[in-house]
Amino acid sequence: MAEFLDAFELVGTGLAQYEAIADEPVLTRNERLDALVGAIAEYLAKQRRLGRVPAWVCDPARRLAEPWFTASSPSDAMREYLTFASPAEFASRNIFTEERPLRRARGPQTAKV
């Protein structure tokens, strides 16, 4: 996932970014992973204002029947927070996560002299 996100950010143009998510990935039979991939593609398309969302993200196989709270052991309070914090692209698939689910930690930048 991290490699894909890094590559997605580096491709440069909106058209190239759309092309990176345009083709539907094969379903894995892991319901959570399949729903997560759909949520990520839709989220990236909307966050980067690519002008369209791939049609494949609407496949019912990309949605969960039961809620999935991505915290390892969510308390009732954490479940409530995740319910309200989750971006629509995730919540609509019954995935409840933090408000910036694709945020990546960045290492220290070396100052150029």
mmCIF file of C-alpha atoms in Angstrom, residues 26-113:
data_model
loop_
_atom_site.group_PDB
_atom_site.id
_atom_site.type_symbol
_atom_site.label_atom_id
_atom_site.label_comp_id
_atom_site.label_asym_id
_atom_site.label_seq_id
_atom_site.Cartn_x
_atom_site.Cartn_y
_atom_site.Cartn_z
ATOM 1 C CA VAL A 26 -8.804 -8.307 -9.030
ATOM 2 C CA LEU A 27 -10.994 -9.124 -6.036
ATOM 3 C CA THR A 28 -8.955 -10.920 -3.381
ATOM 4 C CA ARG A 29 -11.841 -12.641 -1.571
ATOM 5 C CA ASN A 30 -10.734 -10.758 1.520
ATOM 6 C CA GLU A 31 -13.836 -8.613 2.036
ATOM 7 C CA ARG A 32 -12.040 -5.966 4.076
ATOM 8 C CA LEU A 33 -9.200 -5.580 1.619
ATOM 9 C CA ASP A 34 -11.545 -5.462 -1.380
ATOM 10 C CA ALA A 35 -13.682 -2.754 0.265
ATOM 11 C CA LEU A 36 -10.598 -0.848 1.383
ATOM 12 C CA VAL A 37 -9.183 -0.756 -2.158
ATOM 13 C CA GLY A 38 -12.463 0.702 -3.441
ATOM 14 C CA ALA A 39 -12.506 3.313 -0.683
ATOM 15 C CA ILE A 40 -8.902 4.324 -1.356
ATOM 16 C CA ALA A 41 -9.432 4.712 -5.108
ATOM 17 C CA GLU A 42 -12.545 6.841 -4.611
ATOM 18 C CA TYR A 43 -10.870 8.886 -1.871
ATOM 19 C CA LEU A 44 -7.789 9.581 -4.003
ATOM 20 C CA ALA A 45 -9.895 10.569 -7.020
ATOM 21 C CA LYS A 46 -11.876 13.054 -4.962
ATOM 22 C CA GLN A 47 -9.012 14.378 -2.836
ATOM 23 C CA ARG A 48 -6.827 15.009 -5.887
ATOM 24 C CA ARG A 49 -9.788 16.424 -7.833
ATOM 25 C CA LEU A 50 -9.220 14.077 -10.748
ATOM 26 C CA GLY A 51 -12.628 14.920 -12.212
ATOM 27 C CA ARG A 52 -13.986 11.388 -12.116
ATOM 28 C CA VAL A 53 -14.055 8.252 -10.036
ATOM 29 C CA PRO A 54 -13.510 4.812 -11.589
ATOM 30 C CA ALA A 55 -16.845 3.007 -12.036
ATOM 31 C CA TRP A 56 -15.473 -0.193 -10.487
ATOM 32 C CA VAL A 57 -15.456 1.366 -7.006
ATOM 33 C CA CYS A 58 -19.285 1.095 -6.989
ATOM 34 C CA ASP A 59 -19.237 -2.710 -7.200
ATOM 35 C CA PRO A 60 -21.177 -4.140 -4.220
ATOM 36 C CA ALA A 61 -18.190 -6.445 -3.605
ATOM 37 C CA ARG A 62 -16.313 -3.271 -2.591
ATOM 38 C CA ARG A 63 -18.613 -2.736 0.426
ATOM 39 C CA LEU A 64 -18.752 -4.478 3.788
ATOM 40 C CA ALA A 65 -21.932 -5.900 5.277
ATOM 41 C CA GLU A 66 -20.685 -5.369 8.827
ATOM 42 C CA PRO A 67 -18.879 -2.325 10.246
ATOM 43 C CA TRP A 68 -15.088 -2.468 10.448
ATOM 44 C CA PHE A 69 -13.426 -0.158 12.938
ATOM 45 C CA THR A 70 -9.772 -0.012 11.953
ATOM 46 C CA ALA A 71 -8.445 0.637 15.461
ATOM 47 C CA SER A 72 -6.927 -2.522 16.947
ATOM 48 C CA SER A 73 -9.161 -2.641 20.056
ATOM 49 C CA PRO A 74 -11.665 0.184 19.755
ATOM 50 C CA SER A 75 -13.451 1.300 22.892
ATOM 51 C CA ASP A 76 -16.995 2.625 22.634
ATOM 52 C CA ALA A 77 -15.584 6.159 22.613
ATOM 53 C CA MET A 78 -13.137 5.288 19.828
ATOM 54 C CA ARG A 79 -15.908 3.695 17.784
ATOM 55 C CA GLU A 80 -17.963 6.857 18.137
ATOM 56 C CA TYR A 81 -14.999 9.028 17.108
ATOM 57 C CA LEU A 82 -14.217 6.847 14.080
ATOM 58 C CA THR A 83 -17.877 6.853 13.036
ATOM 59 C CA PHE A 84 -17.862 10.643 12.793
ATOM 60 C CA ALA A 85 -14.244 11.131 11.634
ATOM 61 C CA SER A 86 -14.211 8.668 8.732
ATOM 62 C CA PRO A 87 -14.257 10.190 5.260
ATOM 63 C CA ALA A 88 -17.455 9.434 3.345
ATOM 64 C CA GLU A 89 -15.596 7.229 0.857
ATOM 65 C CA PHE A 90 -14.725 4.875 3.716
ATOM 66 C CA ALA A 91 -17.858 5.202 5.865
ATOM 67 C CA SER A 92 -20.105 4.453 2.871
ATOM 68 C CA ARG A 93 -18.356 1.078 2.673
ATOM 69 C CA ASN A 94 -18.780 0.423 6.415
ATOM 70 C CA ILE A 95 -15.092 1.161 7.062
ATOM 71 C CA PHE A 96 -14.502 3.462 10.019
ATOM 72 C CA THR A 97 -11.074 5.019 10.284
ATOM 73 C CA GLU A 98 -9.353 8.276 11.128
ATOM 74 C CA GLU A 99 -10.151 11.466 9.237
ATOM 75 C CA ARG A 100 -6.943 11.336 7.142
ATOM 76 C CA PRO A 101 -6.568 7.605 6.514
ATOM 77 C CA LEU A 102 -3.812 7.852 3.909
ATOM 78 C CA ARG A 103 -1.589 10.184 5.872
ATOM 79 C CA ARG A 104 2.009 9.072 5.714
ATOM 80 C CA ALA A 105 4.791 9.807 8.144
ATOM 81 C CA ARG A 106 7.675 11.515 6.451
ATOM 82 C CA GLY A 107 11.284 11.212 7.526
ATOM 83 C CA PRO A 108 13.385 14.244 8.370
ATOM 84 C CA GLN A 109 14.314 16.343 5.379
ATOM 85 C CA THR A 110 17.984 17.001 4.790
ATOM 86 C CA ALA A 111 18.624 20.698 4.496
ATOM 87 C CA LYS A 112 20.258 21.744 1.254
ATOM 88 C CA VAL A 113 23.174 24.101 1.673
#
